[in-house]
Coordinates of C-alpha atoms in Angstrom, one line a residue:
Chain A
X1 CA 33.4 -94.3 95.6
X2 CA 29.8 -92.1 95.8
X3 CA 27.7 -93.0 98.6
X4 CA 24.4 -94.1 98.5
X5 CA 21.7 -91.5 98.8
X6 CA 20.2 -91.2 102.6
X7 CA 16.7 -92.2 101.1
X8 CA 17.6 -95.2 99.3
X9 CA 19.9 -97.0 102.5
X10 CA 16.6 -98.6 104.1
X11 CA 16.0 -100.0 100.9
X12 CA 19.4 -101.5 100.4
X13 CA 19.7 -103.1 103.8
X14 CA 16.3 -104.7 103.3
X15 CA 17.3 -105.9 99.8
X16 CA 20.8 -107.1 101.6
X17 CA 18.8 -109.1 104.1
X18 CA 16.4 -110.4 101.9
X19 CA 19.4 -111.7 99.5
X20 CA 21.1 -113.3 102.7
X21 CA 17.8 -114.5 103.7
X22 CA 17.4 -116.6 100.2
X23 CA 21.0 -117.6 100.1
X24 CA 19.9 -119.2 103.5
X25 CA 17.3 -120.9 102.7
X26 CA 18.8 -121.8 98.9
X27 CA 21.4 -123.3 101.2
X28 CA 19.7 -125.6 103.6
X29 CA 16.8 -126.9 100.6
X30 CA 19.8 -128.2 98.6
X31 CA 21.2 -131.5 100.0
X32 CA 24.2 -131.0 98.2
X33 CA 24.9 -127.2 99.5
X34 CA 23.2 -128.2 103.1
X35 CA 26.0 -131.9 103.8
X36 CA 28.6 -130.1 103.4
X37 CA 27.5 -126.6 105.3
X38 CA 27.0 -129.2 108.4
X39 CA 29.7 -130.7 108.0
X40 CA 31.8 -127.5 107.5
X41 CA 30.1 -126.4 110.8
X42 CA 31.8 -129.9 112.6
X43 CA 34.9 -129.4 111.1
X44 CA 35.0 -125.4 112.5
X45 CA 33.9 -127.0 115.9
X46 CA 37.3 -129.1 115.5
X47 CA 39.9 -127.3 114.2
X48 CA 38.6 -124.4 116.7
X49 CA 41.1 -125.5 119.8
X50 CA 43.6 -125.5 117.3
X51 CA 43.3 -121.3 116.3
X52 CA 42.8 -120.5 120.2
X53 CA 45.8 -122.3 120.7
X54 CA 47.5 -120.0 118.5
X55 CA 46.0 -116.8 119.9
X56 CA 47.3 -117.9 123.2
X57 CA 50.7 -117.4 121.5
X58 CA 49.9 -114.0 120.4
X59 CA 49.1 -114.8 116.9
X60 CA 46.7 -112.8 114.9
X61 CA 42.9 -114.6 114.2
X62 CA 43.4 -114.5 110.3
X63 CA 47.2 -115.9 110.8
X64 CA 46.1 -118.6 113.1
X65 CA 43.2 -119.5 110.9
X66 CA 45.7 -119.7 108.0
X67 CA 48.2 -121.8 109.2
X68 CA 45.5 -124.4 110.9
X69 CA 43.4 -124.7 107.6
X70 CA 46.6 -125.5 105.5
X71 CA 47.4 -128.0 108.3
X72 CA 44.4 -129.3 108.0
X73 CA 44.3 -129.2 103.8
X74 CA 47.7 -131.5 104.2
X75 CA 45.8 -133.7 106.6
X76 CA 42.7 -134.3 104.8
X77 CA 44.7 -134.5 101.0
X78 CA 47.2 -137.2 102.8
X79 CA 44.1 -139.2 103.9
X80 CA 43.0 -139.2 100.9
X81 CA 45.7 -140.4 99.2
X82 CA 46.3 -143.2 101.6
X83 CA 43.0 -144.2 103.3
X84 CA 40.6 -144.8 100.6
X85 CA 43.2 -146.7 98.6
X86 CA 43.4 -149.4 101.4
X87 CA 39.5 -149.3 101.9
X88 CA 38.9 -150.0 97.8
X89 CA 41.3 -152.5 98.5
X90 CA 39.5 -154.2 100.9
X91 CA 36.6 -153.9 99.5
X92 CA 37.4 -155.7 96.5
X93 CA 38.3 -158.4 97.9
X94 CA 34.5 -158.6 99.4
X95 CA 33.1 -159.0 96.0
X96 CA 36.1 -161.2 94.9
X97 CA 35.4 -164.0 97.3
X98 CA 31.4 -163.4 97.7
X99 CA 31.1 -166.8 94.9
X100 CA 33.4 -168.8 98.3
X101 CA 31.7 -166.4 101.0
X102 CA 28.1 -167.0 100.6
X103 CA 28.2 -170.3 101.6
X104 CA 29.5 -169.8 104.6
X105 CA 27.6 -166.9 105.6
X106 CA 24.7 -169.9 105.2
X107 CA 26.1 -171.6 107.3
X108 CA 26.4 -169.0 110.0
X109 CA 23.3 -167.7 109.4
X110 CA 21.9 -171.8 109.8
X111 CA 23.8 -172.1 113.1
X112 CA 23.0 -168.3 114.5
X113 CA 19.0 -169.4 113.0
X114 CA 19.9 -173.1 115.2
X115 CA 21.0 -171.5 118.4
X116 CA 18.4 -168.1 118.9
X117 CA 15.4 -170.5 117.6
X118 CA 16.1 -172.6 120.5
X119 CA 15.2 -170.0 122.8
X120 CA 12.3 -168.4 121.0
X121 CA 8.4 -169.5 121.2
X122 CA 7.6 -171.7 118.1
X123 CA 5.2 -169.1 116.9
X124 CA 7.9 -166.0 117.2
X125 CA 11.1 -167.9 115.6
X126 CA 13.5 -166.1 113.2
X127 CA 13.9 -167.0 109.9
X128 CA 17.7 -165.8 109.1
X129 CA 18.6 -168.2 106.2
X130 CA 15.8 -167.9 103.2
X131 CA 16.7 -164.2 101.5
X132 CA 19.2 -162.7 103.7
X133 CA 22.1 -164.0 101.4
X134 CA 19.9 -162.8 98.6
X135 CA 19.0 -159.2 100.2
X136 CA 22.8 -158.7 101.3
X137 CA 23.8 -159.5 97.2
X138 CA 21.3 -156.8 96.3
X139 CA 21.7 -154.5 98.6
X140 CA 25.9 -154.5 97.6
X141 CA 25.2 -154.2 94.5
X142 CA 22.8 -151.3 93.8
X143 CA 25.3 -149.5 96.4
X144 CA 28.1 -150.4 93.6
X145 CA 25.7 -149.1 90.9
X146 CA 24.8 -146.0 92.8
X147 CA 28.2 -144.7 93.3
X148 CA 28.9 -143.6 90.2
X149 CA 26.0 -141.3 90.1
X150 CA 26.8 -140.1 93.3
X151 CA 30.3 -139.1 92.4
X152 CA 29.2 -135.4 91.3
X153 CA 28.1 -134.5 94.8
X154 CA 30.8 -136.1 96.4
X155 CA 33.4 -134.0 94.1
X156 CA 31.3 -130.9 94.6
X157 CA 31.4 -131.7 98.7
X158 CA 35.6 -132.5 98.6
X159 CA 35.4 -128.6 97.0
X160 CA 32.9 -127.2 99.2
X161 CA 33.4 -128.3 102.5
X162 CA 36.9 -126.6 102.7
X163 CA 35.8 -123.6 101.2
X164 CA 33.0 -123.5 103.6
X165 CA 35.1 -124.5 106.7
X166 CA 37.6 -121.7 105.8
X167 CA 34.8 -118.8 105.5
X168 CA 33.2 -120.3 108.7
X169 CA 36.7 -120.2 110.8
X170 CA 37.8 -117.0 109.5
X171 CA 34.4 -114.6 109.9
X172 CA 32.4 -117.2 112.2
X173 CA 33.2 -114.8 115.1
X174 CA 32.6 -111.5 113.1
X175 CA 29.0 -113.5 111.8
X176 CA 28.3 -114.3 115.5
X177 CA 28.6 -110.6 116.5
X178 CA 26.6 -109.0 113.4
X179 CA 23.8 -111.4 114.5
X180 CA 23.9 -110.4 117.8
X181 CA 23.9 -106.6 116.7
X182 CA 21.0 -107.0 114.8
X183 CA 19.0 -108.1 117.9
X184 CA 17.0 -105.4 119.6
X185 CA 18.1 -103.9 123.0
X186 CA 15.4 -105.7 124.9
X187 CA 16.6 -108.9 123.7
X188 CA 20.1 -108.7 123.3
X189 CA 21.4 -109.5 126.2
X190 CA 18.9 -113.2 125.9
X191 CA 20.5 -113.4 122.4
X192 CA 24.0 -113.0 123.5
X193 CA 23.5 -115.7 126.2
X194 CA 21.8 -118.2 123.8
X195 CA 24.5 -118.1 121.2
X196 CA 27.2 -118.3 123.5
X197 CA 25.7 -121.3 125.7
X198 CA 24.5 -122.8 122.1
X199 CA 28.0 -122.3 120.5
X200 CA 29.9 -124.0 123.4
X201 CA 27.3 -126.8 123.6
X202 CA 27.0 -127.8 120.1
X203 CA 31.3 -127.4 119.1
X204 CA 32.0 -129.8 122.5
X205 CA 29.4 -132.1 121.3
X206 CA 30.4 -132.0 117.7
X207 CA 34.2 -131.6 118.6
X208 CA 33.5 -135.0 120.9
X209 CA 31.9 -137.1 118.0
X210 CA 34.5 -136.5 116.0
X211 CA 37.3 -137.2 118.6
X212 CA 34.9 -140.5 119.3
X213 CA 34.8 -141.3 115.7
X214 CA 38.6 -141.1 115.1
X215 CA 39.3 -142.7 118.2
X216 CA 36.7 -145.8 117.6
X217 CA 38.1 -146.1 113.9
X218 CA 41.7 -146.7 115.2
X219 CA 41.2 -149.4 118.0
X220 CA 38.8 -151.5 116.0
X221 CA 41.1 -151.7 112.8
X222 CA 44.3 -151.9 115.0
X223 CA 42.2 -155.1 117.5
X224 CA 40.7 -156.8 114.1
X225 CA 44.0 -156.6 112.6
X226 CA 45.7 -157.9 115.9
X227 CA 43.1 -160.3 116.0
X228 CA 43.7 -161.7 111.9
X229 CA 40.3 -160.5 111.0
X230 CA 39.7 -159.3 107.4
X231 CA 39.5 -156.1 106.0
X232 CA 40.3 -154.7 109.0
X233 CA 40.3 -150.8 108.0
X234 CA 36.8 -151.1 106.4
X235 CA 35.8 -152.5 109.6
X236 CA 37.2 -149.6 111.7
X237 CA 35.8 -147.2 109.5
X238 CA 32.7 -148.9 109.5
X239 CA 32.6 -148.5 113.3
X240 CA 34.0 -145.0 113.6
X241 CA 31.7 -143.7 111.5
X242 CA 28.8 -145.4 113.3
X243 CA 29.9 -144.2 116.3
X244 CA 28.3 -140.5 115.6
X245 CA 24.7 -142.8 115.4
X246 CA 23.5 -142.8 118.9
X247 CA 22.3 -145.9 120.5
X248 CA 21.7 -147.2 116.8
X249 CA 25.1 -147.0 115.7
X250 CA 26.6 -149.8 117.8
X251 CA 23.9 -152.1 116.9
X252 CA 24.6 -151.7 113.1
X253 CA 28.6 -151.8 113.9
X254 CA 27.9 -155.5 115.7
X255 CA 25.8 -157.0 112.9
X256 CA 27.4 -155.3 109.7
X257 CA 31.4 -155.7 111.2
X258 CA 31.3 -159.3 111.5
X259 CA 29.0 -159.9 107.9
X260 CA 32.4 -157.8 106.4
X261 CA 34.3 -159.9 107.8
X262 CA 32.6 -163.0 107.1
X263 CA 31.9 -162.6 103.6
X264 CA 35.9 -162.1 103.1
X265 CA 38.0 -165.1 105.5
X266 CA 38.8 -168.5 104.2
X267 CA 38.9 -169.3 107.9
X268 CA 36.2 -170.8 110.3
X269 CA 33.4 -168.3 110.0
X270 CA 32.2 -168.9 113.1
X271 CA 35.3 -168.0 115.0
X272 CA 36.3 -164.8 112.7
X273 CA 32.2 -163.1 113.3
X274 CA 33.0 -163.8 117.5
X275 CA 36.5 -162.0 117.0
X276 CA 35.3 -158.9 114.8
X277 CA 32.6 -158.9 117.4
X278 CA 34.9 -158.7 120.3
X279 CA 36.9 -155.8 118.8
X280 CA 33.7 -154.0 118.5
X281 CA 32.9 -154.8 122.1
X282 CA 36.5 -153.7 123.1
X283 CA 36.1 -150.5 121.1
X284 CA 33.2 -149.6 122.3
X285 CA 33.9 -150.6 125.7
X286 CA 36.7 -148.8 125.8
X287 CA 34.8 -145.4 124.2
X288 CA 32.0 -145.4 127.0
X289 CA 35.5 -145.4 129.7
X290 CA 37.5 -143.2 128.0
X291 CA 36.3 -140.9 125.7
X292 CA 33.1 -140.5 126.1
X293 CA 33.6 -138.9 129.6
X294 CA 36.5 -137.3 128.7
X295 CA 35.8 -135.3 125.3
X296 CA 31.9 -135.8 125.3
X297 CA 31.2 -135.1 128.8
X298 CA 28.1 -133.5 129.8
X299 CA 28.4 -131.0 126.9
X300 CA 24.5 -131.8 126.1
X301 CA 24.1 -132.6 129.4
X302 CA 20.6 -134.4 128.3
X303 CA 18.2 -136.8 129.9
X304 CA 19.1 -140.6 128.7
X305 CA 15.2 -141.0 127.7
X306 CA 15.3 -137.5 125.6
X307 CA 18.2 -138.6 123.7
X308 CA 16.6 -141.6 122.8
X309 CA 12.9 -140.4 121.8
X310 CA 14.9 -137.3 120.0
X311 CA 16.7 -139.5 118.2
X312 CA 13.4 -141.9 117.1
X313 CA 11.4 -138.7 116.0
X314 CA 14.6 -137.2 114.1
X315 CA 15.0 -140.5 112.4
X316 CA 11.7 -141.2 111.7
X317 CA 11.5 -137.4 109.9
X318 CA 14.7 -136.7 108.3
X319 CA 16.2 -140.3 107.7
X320 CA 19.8 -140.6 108.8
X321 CA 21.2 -137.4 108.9
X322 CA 18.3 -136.4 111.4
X323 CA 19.7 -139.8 113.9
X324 CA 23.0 -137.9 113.3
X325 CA 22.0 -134.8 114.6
X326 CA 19.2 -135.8 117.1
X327 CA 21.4 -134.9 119.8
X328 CA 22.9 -131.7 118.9
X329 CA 19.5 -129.7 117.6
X330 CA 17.7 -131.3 120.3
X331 CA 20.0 -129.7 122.9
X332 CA 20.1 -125.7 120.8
X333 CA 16.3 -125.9 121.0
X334 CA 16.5 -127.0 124.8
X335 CA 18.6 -123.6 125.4
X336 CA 16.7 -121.5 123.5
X337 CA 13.8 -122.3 125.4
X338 CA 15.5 -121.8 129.1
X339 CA 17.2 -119.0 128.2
X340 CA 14.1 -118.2 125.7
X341 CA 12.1 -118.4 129.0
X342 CA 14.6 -116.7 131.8
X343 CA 14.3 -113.9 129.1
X344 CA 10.9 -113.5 128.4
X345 CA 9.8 -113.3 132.1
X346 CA 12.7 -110.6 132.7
X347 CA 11.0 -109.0 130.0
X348 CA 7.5 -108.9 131.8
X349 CA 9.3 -106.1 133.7
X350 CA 10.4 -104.4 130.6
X351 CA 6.9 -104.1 129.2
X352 CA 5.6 -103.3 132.3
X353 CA 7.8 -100.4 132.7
X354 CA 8.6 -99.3 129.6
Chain B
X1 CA 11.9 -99.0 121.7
X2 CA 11.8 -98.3 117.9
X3 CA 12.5 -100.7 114.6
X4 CA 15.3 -98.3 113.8
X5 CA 17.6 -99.6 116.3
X6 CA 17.8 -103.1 114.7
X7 CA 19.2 -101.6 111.6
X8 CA 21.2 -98.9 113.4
X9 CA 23.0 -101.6 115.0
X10 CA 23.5 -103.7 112.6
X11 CA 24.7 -101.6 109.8
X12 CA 26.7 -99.2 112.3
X13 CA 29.4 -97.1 110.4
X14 CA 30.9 -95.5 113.0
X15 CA 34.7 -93.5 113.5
X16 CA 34.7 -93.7 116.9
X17 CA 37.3 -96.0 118.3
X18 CA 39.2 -93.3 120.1
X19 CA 36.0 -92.2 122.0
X20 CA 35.5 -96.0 123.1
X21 CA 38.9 -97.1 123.7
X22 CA 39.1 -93.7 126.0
X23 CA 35.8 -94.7 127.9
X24 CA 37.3 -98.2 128.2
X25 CA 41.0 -96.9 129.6
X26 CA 39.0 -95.0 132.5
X27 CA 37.4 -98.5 134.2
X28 CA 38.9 -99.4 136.7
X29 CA 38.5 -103.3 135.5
X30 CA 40.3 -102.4 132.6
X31 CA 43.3 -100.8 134.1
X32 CA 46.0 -102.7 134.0
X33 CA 45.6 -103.4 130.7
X34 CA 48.0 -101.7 128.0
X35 CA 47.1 -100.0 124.9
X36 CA 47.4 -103.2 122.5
X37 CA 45.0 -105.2 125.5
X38 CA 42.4 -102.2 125.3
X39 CA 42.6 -102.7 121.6
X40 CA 41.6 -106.4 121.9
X41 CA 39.0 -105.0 124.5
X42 CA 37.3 -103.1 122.1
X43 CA 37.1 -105.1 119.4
X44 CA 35.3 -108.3 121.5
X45 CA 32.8 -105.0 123.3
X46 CA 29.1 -104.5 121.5
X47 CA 28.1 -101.2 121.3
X48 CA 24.7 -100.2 122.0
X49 CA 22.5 -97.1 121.6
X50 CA 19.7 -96.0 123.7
X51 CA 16.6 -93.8 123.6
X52 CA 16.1 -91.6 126.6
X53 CA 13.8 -93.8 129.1
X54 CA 15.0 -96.8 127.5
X55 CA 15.9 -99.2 129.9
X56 CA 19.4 -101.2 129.7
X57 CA 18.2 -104.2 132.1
X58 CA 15.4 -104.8 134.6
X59 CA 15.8 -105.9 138.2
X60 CA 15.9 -109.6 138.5
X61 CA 16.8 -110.1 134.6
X62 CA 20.0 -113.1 134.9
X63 CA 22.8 -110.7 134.5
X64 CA 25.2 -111.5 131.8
X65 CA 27.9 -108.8 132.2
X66 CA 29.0 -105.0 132.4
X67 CA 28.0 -101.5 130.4
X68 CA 30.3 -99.1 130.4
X69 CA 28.5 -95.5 129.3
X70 CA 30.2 -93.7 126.1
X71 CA 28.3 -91.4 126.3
X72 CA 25.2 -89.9 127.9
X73 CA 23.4 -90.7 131.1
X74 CA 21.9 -93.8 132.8
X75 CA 20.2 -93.9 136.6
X76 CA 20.7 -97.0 138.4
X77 CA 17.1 -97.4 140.2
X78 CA 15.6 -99.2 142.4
X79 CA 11.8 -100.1 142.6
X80 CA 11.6 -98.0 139.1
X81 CA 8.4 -96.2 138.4
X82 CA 7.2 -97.5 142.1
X83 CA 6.1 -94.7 145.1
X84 CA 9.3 -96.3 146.5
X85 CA 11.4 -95.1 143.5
X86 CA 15.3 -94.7 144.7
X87 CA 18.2 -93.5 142.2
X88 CA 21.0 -95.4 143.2
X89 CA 23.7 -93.8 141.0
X90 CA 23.7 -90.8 138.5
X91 CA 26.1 -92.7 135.9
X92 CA 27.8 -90.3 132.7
X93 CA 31.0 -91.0 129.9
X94 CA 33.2 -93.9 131.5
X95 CA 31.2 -94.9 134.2
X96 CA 30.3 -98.4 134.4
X97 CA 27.6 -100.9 135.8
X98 CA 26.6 -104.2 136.3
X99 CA 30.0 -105.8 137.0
X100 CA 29.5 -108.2 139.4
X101 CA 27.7 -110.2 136.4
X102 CA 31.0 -110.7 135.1
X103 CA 31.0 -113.4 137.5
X104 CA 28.3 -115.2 137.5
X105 CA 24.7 -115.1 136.2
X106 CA 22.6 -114.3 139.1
X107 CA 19.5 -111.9 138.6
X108 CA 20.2 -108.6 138.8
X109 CA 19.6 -106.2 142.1
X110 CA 18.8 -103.2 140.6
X111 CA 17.7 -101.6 137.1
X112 CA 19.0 -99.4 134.5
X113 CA 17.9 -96.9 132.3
X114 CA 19.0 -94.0 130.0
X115 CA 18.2 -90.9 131.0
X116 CA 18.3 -89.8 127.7
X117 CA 20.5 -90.6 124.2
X118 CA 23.2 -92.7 125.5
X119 CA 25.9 -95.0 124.1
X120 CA 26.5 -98.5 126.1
X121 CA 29.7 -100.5 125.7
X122 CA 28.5 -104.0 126.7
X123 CA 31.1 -106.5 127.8
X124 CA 29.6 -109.8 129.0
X125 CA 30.7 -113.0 130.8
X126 CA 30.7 -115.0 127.2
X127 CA 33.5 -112.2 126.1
X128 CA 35.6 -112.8 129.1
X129 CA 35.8 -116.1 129.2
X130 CA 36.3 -116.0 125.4
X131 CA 39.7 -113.8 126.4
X132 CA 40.7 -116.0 129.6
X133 CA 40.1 -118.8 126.5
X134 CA 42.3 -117.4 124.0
X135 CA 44.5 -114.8 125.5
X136 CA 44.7 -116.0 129.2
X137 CA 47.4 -113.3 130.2
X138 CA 45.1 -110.6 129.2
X139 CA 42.0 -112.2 130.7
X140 CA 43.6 -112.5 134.1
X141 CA 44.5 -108.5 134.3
X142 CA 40.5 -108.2 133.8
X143 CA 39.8 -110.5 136.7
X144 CA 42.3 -108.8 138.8
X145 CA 41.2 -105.6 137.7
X146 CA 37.3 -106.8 138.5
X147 CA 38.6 -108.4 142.1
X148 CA 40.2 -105.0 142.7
X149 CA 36.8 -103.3 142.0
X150 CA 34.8 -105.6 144.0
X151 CA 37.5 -105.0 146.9
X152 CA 36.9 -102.0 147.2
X153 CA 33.3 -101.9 147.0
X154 CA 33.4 -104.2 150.2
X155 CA 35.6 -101.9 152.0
X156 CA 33.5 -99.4 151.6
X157 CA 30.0 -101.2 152.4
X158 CA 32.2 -102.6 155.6
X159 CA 32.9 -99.1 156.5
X160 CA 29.9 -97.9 155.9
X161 CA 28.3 -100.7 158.4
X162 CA 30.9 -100.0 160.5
X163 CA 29.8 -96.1 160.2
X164 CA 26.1 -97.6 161.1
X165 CA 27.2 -99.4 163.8
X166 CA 28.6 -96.9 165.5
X167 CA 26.9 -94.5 168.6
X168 CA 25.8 -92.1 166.0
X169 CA 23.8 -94.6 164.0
X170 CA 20.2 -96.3 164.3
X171 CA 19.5 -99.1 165.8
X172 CA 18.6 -101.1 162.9
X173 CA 21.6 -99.8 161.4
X174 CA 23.5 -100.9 164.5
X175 CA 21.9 -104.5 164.2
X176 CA 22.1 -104.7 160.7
X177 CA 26.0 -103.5 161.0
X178 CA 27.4 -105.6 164.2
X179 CA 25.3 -108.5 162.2
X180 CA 28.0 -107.7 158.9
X181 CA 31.0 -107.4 160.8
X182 CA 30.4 -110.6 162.7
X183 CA 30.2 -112.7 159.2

C-alpha cells in the first residue's frame, strides 16, 4: 500500500480527529446512540474483574475478553428468555384484576387519607382518594400505549449495547492510552493521573450499582414471594432497578411496590401493602449493611450533602437519567479539578522556567 | 514546547521495540523480569519525546512514576535556573529517574530536564498497580526489583553519613550524620 505524501499527513490527522470528534458528539446528541454507550460503559465497568481474572491466569487481553463477553451473551440471552416472560406475566395480571383492584386501592387510600389526616393541621391535610385511582389508570395506560413506539429503540439498544460493550472491553485500554498520548508533555503526567483515579472511581461506583441492583432485585422478590405477596418479580425488579436512584429511589420503591401489589391480591389490602413494605424495608436494610459498604464503599468517597444537591440539580436538568448519574459525573469532575488544580500549580514552575 | 508533539505522539509510527525493550532490560527495577515480562513491560510504558531544555517534571509536581531515558540526555537539577543551580545527576540511554514515585504520590524533590533531543519511557504508579492487578507474579518482581533499588540507595546515603560523620568530615556533616545513624 503507497503512503501518504509527507505534506498531506497534517491534513489527514486533522481530518481523522475532526471525524472522531463528530462521531462523538453525533453519539452523545442521539438518546438512542447515547443509552446504550452509558450503559455499555457500566456493563465494561462489570464484566472488567472478570478479564483481569483471566489475565491473572496468563491469558491473552483479546482471549479473556472473548471468552467473558460470550459468557456474558449466554447470560443476558438466558435472561431474556426467562425474566421478561415471568414479568409480562405478572403484569397481566395487574390489568386483569384492576375492575376488582380499584376498589380496594380506595379503600386503602380512605384509611391511609383517615390515619395521616389525623396528624395533619386542618389547613395542610392530604387528599389521597379523589383522582389518585383516576391518575394511576392513566398513567398505566399511556405507558401500555407507549411501548409499542418505543419498541424500535429498545431493539436497536438489545443490538447496540453488546456491540458497544465488546469494542469498549477489547480497545478501552488501547483508547485510554491513545488519549493519554495525545496530551502534551506538560500535562501528561496530570492527564495520566486523572484518568486513572477517574477510571477506578467511576467502574467501582458503577460496578457497585450494578452489584446493588442485582442484589436488591433478588431479596425483595425472594421476601415478597416468602411473604405471599403478588407479582413478586415485578416487585423485585421494581426495587432493584430503583436502587441505582439515590435517595429518590427508595422512596418510589415504598410507594410504587406496595400499589403493585395492591392493585393484584384478593387478600386484605391493608395487610399485603404492610408486607411488600417490609420486604422493601428488609432489602434495603439489608443493602445499606451489606453491600453498600462492601462493593460501594467509599469509591466516590463524597460529602452526604453533595450527593444530595448533585443529585437535585442533575435531576432538575437532565430528567432521570441525570438522578442516575448524579453521583458518578459529579465525582469525575471533583477529580479533575484536584488533580486539575495539583497540576496547574506544578505547572506555575513550568512556565516560570521554561 | 511546540503543537507538534501532540501529534507526534499521538500518531507515533515507530520500529523501535528492540531499542526500548534493551533500555528497559538495563533497570535495575526491571531485572528480574524475563523476556515475555519485559514484553508486557513495554507494551503498558508511554513513550515520550523531548525538546532540548524541555523539562520532564518540576520540583514539588505530585510524582506519579519513573522515566527511563531511550535515548539522549536529561540533568537532574536542583533550584533550576536559580544562582543556587546544582546538577544532581548527568542521566544518558537506560538510566532512569523518579522511582520512588512508584510508591507513592508525594511531590517531587528535585527537577528534570532534557539536555537536548531525548526519548523518555514513562512508567507510572497507575501502570503498576494495573500489573500487581492483573498479572500479580510479574508486578511483585517490579516491587522487589524497586525495594532492591531503594536498598541500595539507603546504603549508600548511610555510608555516605557515616563517611560525614567521621574525623575527616565537618561538623554539620558530623551532626547531620550521628543525627541519621541514630534514627
Amino acid at each position: 500500500m503507497s503512503r501518504a505524501p509527507r505534506s498531506l499527513l497534517p491534513w489527514l490527522k486533522s481530518g481523522i480527529v475532526v471525524v472522531l470528534a463528530a462521531v462523538f458528539l453525533y453519539i452523545v446528541s442521539v438518546p438512542a446512540l447515547f443509552l446504550p454507550f452509558i450503559a455499555a460503559i457500566v456493563l465494561d465497568s462489570a464484566l472488567a474483574p472478570f478479564v483481569s481474572a483471566l489475565e491473572r491466569r496468563d491469558w491473552l487481553h483479546r482471549h479473556a475478553v472473548m471468552v467473558v463477553f460470550l459468557g456474558f451473551a449466554a447470560a443476558l440471552a438466558l435472561f431474556l428468555a426467562v425474566v421478561p416472560r415471568f414479568a409480562a406475566a405478572e403484569a397481566a395480571t395487574i390489568k386483569t384484576m384492576w375492575p376488582e383492584s380499584r376498589p380496594r386501592l380506595t379503600a386503602l387510600l380512605q384509611d391511609t387519607e383517615a390515619v395521616v389526616n389525623r396528624w395533619l393541621p386542618e389547613g395542610g391535610r392530604l387528599d389521597l382518594v379523589s383522582g389518585v385511582p383516576d391518575r394511576a389508570q392513566a398513567w398505566a395506560l399511556s405507558a401500555i400505549a407507549a411501548a409499542p413506539a418505543s419498541m424500535p429503540d429498545v431493539l436497536m439498544a438489545l443490538f447496540l449495547v453488546p456491540l458497544f460493550t465488546f469494542f469498549l472491553m477489547r480497545d478501552g485500554p488501547e483508547l485510554k492510552r491513545a488519549i493519554v498520548a495525545s496530551v502534551p508533555n506538560r500535562y501528561f503526567e496530570m492527564a495520566l493521573s486523572i484518568l486513572y483515579k477517574v477510571n477506578r472511581q467511576v467502574s467501582n461506583y458503577l460496578r457497585g450499582l450494578l452489584a446493588e441492583a442485582g442484589f436488591d432485585t433478588f431479596i425483595a422478590s425472594s421476601l415478597c414471594a416468602a411473604f405471599g405477596v403478588p407479582n413478586p418479580l415485578l416487585i423485585g425488579i421494581l426495587v432493584g432497578t430503583t436502587a441505582v436512584i439515590p435517595l429518590a429511589g427508595v422512596v418510589f420503591a415504598s410507594i410504587a411496590g406496595p400499589l403493585i401489589a395492591v392493585f393484584s391480591t384478593t387478600g386484605d389490602p391493608v395487610t399485603t401493602a404492610g408486607l411488600t413494605l417490609l420486604a422493601i424495608v428488609i432489602t434495603h436494610t439489608l443493602d445499606n449493611v451489606l453491600v453498600a459498604p462492601l462493593v460501594i464503599g467509599h469509591s466516590v468517597d463524597m460529602h452526604p450533602i453533595v450527593v444530595i444537591v448533585s443529585v437535585l440539580v442533575a435531576g432538575r436538568l437532565f430528567g432521570v437519567l441525570g438522578i442516575v448519574l448524579a453521583v458518578p459525573v459529579t465525582s469525575i469532575v471533583t477529580v479533575i479539578a484536584q488533580e486539575g488544580y495539583r497540576g496547574l500549580k506544578a505547572n506555575e514552575y513550568f512556565l516560570k522556567h521554561t | 514546547m511546540s503543537s507538534r508533539s501532540l501529534w507526534d505522539n499521538f500518531f507515533r509510527q515507530r520500529d523501535d521495540r528492540g531499542d526500548v525493550t534493551t533500555a528497559l532490560a538495563r533497570v535495575p527495577v526491571f531485572k528480574n523480569l524475563n523476556r515475555g515480562e519485559l514484553a508486557l513491560v513495554r507494551k503498558m510504558i508511554h513513550l515520550r519525546q523531548y525538546q532540548s531544555g524541555e523539562v520532564v517534571f518540576a520540583e514539588g509536581q505530585p510524582g506519579t512514576g519513573m522515566y527511563v531515558t531511550v535515548s539522549g540526555r536529561v540533568n537532574v537539577v536542583l533550584n533550576y535556573r536559580q544562582p543556587d543551580e546544582i546538577v544532581l545527576a548527568h542521566l544518558g540511554a537506560g538510566d532512569f529517574f523518579g522511582e520512588m514515585s512508584l510508591l507513592d504520590e508525594s511531590p517531587r524533590s528535585a527537577l528534570a530536564v532534557a539536555t537536548e533531543p531525548a526519548e523518555l519511557a514513562g512508567f507510572f504508579r497507575s501502570d503498576l498497580f494495573d500489573l500487581i492487578e492483573k498479572n500479580p507474579r510479574t508486578g511483585n518482581k517490579i516491587l522487589l526489583g524497586l525495594a532492591e533499588v531503594l536498598g541500595a540507595r539507603l546504603r549508600a546515603t548511610n555510608s555516605e553519613l557515616r563517611r560525614l560523620s567521621g574525623p575527616g568530615g565537618s561538623p554539620s556533616g558530623r551532626q547531620a550524620g550521628d543525627l541519621a545513624l541514630r534514627v
